[in-house]
Short mmCIF file of C-alpha atoms in Angstrom, two decimals:
data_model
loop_
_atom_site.label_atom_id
_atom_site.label_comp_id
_atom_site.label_asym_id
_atom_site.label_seq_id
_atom_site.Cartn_x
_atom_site.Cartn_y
_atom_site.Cartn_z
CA UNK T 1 12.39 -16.09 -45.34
CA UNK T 2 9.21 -14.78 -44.25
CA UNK T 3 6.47 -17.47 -44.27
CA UNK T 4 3.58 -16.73 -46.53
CA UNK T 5 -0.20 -17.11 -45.68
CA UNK T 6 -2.91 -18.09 -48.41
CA UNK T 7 -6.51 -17.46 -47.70
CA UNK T 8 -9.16 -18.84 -49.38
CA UNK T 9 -11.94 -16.47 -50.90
CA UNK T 10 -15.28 -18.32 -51.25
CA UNK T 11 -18.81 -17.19 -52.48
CA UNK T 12 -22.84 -16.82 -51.65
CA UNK T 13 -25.13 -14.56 -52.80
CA UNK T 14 -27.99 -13.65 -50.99
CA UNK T 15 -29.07 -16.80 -49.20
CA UNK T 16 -26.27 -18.75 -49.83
CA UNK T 17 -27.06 -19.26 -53.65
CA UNK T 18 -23.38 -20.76 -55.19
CA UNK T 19 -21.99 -19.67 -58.36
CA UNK T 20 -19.34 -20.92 -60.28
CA UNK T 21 -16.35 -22.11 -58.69
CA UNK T 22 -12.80 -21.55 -58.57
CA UNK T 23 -9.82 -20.75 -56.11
CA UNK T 24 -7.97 -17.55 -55.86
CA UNK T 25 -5.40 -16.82 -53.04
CA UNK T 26 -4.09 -13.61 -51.21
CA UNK T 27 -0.60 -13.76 -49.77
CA UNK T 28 0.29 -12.22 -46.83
CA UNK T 29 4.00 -11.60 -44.87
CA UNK T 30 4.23 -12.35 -41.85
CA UNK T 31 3.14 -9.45 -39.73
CA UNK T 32 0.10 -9.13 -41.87
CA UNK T 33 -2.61 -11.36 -41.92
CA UNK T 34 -1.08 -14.46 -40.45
CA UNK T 35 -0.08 -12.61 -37.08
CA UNK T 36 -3.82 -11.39 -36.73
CA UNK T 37 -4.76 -15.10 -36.02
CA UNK T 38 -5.87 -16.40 -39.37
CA UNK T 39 -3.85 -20.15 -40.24
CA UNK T 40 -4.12 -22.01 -43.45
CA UNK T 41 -6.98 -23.99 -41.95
CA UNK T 42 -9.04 -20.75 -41.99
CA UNK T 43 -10.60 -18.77 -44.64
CA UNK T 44 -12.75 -15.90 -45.14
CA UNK T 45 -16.01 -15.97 -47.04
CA UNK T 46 -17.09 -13.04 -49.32
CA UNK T 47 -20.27 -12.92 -51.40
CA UNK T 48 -20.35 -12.33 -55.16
CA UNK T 49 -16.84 -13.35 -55.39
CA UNK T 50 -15.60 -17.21 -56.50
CA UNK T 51 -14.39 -19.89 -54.52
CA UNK T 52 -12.64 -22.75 -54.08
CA UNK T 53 -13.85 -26.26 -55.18
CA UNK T 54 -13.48 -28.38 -51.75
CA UNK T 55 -16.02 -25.28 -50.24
CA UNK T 56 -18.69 -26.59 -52.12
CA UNK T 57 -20.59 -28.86 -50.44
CA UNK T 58 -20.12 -26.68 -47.18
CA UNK T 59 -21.85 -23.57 -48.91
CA UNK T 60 -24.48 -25.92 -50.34
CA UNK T 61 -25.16 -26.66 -46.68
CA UNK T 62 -25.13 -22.92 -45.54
CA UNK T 63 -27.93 -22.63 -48.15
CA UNK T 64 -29.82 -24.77 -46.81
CA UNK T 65 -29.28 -23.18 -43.08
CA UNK T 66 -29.66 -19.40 -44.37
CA UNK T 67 -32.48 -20.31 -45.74
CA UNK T 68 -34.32 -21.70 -43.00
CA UNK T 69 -33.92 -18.75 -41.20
CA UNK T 70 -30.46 -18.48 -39.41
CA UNK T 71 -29.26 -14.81 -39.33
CA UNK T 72 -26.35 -14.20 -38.03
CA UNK T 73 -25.34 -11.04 -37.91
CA UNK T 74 -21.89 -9.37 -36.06
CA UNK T 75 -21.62 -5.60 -35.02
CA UNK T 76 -19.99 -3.57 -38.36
CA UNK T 77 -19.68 0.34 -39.54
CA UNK T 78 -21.05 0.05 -43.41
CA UNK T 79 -18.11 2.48 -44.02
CA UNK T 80 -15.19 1.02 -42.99
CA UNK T 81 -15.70 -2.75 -41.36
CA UNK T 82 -13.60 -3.73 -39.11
CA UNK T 83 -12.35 -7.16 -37.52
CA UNK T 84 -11.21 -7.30 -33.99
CA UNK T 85 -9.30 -10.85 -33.89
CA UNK T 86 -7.88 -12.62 -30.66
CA UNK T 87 -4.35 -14.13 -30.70
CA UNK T 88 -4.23 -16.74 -27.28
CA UNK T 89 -0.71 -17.08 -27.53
CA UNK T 90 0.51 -13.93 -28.43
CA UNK T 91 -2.14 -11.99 -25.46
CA UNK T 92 -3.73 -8.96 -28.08
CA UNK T 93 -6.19 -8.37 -30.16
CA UNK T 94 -5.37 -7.50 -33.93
CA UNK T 95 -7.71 -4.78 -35.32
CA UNK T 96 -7.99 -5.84 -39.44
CA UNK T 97 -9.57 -3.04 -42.08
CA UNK T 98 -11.78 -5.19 -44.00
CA UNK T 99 -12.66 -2.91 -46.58
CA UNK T 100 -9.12 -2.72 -47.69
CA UNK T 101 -8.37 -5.31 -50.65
CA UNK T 102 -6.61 -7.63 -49.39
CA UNK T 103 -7.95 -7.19 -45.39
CA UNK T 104 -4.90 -5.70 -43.25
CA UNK T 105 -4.04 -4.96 -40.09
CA UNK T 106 -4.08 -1.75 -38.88
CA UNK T 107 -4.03 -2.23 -34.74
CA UNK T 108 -2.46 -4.64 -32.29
CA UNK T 109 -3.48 -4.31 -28.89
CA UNK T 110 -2.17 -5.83 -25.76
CA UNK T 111 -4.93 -7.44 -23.68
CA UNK T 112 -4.97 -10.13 -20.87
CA UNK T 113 -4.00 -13.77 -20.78
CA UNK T 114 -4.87 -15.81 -23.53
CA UNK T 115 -8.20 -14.12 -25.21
CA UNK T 116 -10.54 -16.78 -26.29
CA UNK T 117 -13.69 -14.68 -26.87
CA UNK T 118 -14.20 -10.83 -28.75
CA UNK T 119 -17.83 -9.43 -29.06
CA UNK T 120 -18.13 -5.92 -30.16
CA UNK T 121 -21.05 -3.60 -28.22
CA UNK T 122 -24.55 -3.25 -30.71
CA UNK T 123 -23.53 0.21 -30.79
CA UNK T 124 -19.93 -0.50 -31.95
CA UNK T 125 -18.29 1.74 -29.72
CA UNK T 126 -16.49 -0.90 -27.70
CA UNK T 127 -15.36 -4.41 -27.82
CA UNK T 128 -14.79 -7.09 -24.92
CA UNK T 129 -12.50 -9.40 -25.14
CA UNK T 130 -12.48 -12.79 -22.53
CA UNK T 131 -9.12 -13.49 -21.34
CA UNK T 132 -8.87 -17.15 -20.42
CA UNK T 133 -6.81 -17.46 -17.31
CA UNK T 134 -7.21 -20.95 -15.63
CA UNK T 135 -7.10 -18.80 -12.15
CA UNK T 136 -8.64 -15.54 -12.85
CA UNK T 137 -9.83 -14.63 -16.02
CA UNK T 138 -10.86 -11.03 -17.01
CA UNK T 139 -12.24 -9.07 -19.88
CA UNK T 140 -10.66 -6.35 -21.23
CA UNK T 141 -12.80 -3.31 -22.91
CA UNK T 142 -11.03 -1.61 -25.71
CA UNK T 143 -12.44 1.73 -27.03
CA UNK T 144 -12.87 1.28 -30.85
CA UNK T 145 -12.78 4.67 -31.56
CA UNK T 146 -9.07 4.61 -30.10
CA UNK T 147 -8.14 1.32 -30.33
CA UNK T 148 -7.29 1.21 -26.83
CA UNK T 149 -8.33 -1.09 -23.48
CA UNK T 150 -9.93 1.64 -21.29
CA UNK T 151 -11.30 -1.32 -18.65
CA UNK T 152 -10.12 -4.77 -17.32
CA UNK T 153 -12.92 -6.10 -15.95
CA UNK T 154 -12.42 -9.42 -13.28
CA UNK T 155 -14.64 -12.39 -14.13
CA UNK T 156 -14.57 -16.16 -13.31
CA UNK T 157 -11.22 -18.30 -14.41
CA UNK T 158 -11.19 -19.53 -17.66
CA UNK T 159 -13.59 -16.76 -19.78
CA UNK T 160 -14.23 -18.14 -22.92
CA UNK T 161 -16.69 -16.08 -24.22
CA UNK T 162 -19.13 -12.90 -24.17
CA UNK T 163 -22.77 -12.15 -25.81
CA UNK T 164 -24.46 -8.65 -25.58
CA UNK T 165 -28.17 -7.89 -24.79
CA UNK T 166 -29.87 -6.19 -27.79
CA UNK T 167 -29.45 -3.03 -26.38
CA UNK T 168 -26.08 -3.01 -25.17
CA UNK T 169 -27.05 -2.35 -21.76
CA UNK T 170 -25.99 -6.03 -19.81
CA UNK T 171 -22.98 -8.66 -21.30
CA UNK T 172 -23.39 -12.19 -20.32
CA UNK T 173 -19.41 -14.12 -19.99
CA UNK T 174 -19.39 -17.62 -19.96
CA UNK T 175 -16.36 -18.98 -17.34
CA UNK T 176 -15.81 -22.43 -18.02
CA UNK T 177 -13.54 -23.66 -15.45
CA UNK T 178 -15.59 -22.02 -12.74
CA UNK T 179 -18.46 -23.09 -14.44
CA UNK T 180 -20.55 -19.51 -14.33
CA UNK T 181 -22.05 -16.48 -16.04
CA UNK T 182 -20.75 -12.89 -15.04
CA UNK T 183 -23.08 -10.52 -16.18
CA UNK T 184 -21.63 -7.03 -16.57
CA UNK T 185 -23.19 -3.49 -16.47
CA UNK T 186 -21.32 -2.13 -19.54
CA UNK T 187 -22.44 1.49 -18.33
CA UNK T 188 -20.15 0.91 -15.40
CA UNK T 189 -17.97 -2.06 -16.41
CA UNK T 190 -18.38 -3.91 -13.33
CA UNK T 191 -20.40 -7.61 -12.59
CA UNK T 192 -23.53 -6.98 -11.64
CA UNK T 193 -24.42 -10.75 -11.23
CA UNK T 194 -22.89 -14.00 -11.52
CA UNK T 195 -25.10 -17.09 -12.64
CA UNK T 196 -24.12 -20.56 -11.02
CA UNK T 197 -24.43 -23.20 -13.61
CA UNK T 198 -26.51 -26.37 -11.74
CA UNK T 199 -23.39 -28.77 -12.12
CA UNK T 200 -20.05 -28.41 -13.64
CA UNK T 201 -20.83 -27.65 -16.87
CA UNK T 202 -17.82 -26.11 -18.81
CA UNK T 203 -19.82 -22.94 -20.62
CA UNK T 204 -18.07 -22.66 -23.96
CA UNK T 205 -20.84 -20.58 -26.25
CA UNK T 206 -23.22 -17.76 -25.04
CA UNK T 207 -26.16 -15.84 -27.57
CA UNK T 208 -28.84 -13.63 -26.03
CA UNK T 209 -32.61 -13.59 -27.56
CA UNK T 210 -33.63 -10.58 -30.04
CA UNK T 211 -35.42 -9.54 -27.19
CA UNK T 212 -33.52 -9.83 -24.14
CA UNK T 213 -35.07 -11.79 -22.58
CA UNK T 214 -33.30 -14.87 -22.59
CA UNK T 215 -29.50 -15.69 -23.01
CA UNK T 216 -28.37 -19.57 -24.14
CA UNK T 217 -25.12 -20.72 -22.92
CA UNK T 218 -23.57 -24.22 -24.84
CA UNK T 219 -22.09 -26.33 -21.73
CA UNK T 220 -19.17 -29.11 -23.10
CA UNK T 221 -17.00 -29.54 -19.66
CA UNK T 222 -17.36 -33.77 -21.04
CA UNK T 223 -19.27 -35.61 -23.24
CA UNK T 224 -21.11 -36.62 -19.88
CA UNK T 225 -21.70 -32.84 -19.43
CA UNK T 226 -23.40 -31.65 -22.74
CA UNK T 227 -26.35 -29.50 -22.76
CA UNK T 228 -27.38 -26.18 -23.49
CA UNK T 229 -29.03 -23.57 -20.39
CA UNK T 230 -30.75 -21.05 -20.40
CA UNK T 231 -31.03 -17.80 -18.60
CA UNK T 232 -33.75 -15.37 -17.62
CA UNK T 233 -32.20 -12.21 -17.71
CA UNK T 234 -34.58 -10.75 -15.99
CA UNK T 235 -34.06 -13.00 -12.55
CA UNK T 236 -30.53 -13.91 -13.90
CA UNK T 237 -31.61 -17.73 -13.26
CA UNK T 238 -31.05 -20.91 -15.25
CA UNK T 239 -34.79 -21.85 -16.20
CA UNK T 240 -34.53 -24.41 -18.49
CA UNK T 241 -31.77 -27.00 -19.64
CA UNK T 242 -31.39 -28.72 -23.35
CA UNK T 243 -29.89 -32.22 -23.08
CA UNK T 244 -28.27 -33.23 -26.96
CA UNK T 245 -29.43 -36.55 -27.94
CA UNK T 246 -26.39 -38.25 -29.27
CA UNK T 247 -23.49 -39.15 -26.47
CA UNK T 248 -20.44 -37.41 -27.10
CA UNK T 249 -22.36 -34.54 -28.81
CA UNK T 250 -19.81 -31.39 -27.75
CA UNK T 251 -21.88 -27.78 -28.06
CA UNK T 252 -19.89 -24.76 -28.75
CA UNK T 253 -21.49 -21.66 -30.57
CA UNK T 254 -24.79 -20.75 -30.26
CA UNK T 255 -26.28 -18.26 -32.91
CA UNK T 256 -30.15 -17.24 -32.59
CA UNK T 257 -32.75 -16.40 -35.37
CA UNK T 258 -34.04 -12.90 -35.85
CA UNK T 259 -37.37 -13.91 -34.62
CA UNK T 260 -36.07 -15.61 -31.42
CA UNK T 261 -37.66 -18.94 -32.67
CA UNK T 262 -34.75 -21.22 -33.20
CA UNK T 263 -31.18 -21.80 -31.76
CA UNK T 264 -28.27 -22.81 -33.62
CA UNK T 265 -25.51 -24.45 -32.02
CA UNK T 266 -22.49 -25.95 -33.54
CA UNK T 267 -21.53 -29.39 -32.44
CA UNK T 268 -18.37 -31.29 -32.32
CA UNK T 269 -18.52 -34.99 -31.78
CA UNK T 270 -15.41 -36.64 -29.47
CA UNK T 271 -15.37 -39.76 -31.17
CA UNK T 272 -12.60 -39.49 -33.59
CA UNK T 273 -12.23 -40.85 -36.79
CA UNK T 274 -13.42 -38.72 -38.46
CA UNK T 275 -15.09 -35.60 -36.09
CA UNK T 276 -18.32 -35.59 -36.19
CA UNK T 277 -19.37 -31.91 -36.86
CA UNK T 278 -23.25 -31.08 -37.40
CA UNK T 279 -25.23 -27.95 -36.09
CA UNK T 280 -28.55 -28.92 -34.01
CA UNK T 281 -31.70 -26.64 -34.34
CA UNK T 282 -33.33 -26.01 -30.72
CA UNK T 283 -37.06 -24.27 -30.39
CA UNK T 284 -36.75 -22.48 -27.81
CA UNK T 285 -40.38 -22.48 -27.08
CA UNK T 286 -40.33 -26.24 -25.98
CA UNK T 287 -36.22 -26.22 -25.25
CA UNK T 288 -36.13 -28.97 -27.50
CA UNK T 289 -33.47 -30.08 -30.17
CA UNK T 290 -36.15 -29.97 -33.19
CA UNK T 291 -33.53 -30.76 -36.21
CA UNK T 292 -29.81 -31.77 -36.53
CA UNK T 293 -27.59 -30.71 -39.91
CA UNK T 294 -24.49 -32.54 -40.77
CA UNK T 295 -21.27 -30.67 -41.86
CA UNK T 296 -18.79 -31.94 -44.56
CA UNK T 297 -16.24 -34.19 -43.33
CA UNK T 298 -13.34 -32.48 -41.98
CA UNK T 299 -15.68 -28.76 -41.15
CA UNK T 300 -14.94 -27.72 -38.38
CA UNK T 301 -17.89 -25.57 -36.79
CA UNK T 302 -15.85 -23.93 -33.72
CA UNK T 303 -17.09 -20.42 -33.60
CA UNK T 304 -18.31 -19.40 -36.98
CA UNK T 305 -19.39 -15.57 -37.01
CA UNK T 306 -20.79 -14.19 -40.04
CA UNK T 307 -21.62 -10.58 -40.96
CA UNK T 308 -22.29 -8.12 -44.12
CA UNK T 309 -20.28 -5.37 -45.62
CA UNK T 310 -22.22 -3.05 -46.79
CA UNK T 311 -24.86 -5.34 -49.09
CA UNK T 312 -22.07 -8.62 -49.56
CA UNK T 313 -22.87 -11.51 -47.26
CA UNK T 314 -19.81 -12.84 -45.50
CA UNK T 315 -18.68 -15.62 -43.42
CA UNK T 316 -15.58 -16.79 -41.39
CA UNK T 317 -14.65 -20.26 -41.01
CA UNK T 318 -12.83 -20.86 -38.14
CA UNK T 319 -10.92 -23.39 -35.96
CA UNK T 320 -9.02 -21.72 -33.45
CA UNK T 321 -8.87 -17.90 -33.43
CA UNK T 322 -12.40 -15.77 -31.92
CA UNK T 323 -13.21 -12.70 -34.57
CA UNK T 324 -15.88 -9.97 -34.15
CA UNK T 325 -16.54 -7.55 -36.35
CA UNK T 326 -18.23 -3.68 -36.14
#
């Protein structure tokens, strides 16, 4: 008997306002939804629809966030949205229509070894997708327009992750078992750079600055080893570093404001019970943590991207599987 998937539909409307509250469920056969990386512990977040009761202090919180300035936004087409998803254990990428009701798939492409990270180019023409090998990791380019991997591009071992410059021109992929930045030329597809983290640092998250001009990369190789970097993009040098004030404090996705003031980055604590999840505010003109917000017990915050269709806020709660969307 084919297992069946239920995903949770919960609501915002523009700055994470809640309205009334309910649950509503979407099954899905296997080979749908549940094969493009989404488990029961995952959800997807619409606006101006309802939602279930146990999401409500967690939306009360994105409120609070959204409204002090954290914007979020993934690569989408306003026509037709799509979601490129990463399966680690199954090696491809599922492509999922959102704009179909309920969300299907309509690609699955082979990529490398265990993808961790997706990112899709500002111009939505390509996505990369970090292939965690613990020897040799790679990225693998896939043409949207195709749905095809036109480049396999070799980075450090154990690529975890990949963040654009505004203008499409440079991505920054974090390596976290050889501890470094490869920055790529995505006019050519080759490294153009590689950035040597000043210890072993495990990069986990990278976000680049509205401007450029700056690219933060959330380190968690240990609880010993927990701090944030950043880059100059113009040098392609680590010029500052971010220590996180509580031990055990473990960094993993960074999202940056509009106006390049603020840094978001999600936090899971080691010290079981319960997790202790919480998202830490960073200026970056001092490089200094400047606020910390606590999550609902059992949130996890591991790689939360958010985007819009069309006018409708949305947002993806995630534990395990990497989405981007164009």
């Amino acid at each position: 008997m084919a297992r069946r998937l239920k995903i949770r539909r919960v609501c915002f409307q523009a700055l994470g306002l809640v309205r009334t509250l309910e649950r509503e469920h979407y099954e899905a056969e296997t080979g749908g939804l549940e094969n493009a990386g989404i488990s029961g512990e995952e959800c997807l977040v619409y606006g101006n629809h309802s939602c279930a009761a146990w999401a409500r202090g967690f939306m009360a919180l994105l409120a609070i966030i959204l409204a002090m300035g954290l914007g979020l936004m993934a690569s989408r087409a306003e026509a037709a949205p799509f979601a490129y998803v990463a399966n680690g254990k199954d090696n491809t990428v599922s492509v999922i229509d959102m704009a179909t009701h309920p969300p299907s798939v309509v690609a699955t492409i082979p990529v490398g070894n265990n993808p961790q990270g997706v990112a899709v180019t500002p111009d939505g023409k390509h996505a990369y997708v970090t292939n965690e090998s613990t020897t040799s990791g790679s990225v693998s380019v896939i043409r949207t327009a195709t749905n095809t991997v036109v480049a396999t591009i070799p980075v450090g071992a154990g690529a975890v992750a990949v963040a654009f410059t505004p203008d499409g021109t440079l991505a920054y992929v974090a390596s976290f078992f050889d501890h470094n930045i490869s920055v790529i030329d995505t006019a050519t597809k080759k490294v153009v750079a590689t950035v040597t983290l000043p210890v072993k640092d495990g990069p986990q998250g990278i976000a680049t600055t509205p401007n450029g001009k700056h690219a933060y990369v959330a380190n968690n190789a240990s609880p010993k080893v927990s701090n944030l970097s950043v880059i100059d993009t113009a040098t392609n040098t680590v010029v500052a570093t971010v220590p996180f004030p509580t031990p055990g404090d473990v960094p993993s996705e960074i999202a940056i404001t509009p106006d390049g003031k603020h840094a978001y980055v999600t936090i899971d604590g080691e010290t079981p019970p319960p997790i202790i999840s919480k998202v830490s505010v960073i200026d970056t003109a001092s490089s200094t943590v400047v606020a910390t917000v606590p999550l609902p017990v059992g949130v996890s915050p591991l790689g939360s991207p958010s985007l819009r269709m069309g006018n409708m806020p949305m947002l993806r709660l995630t534990k395990n599987s990497p989405a981007a969307f164009r």
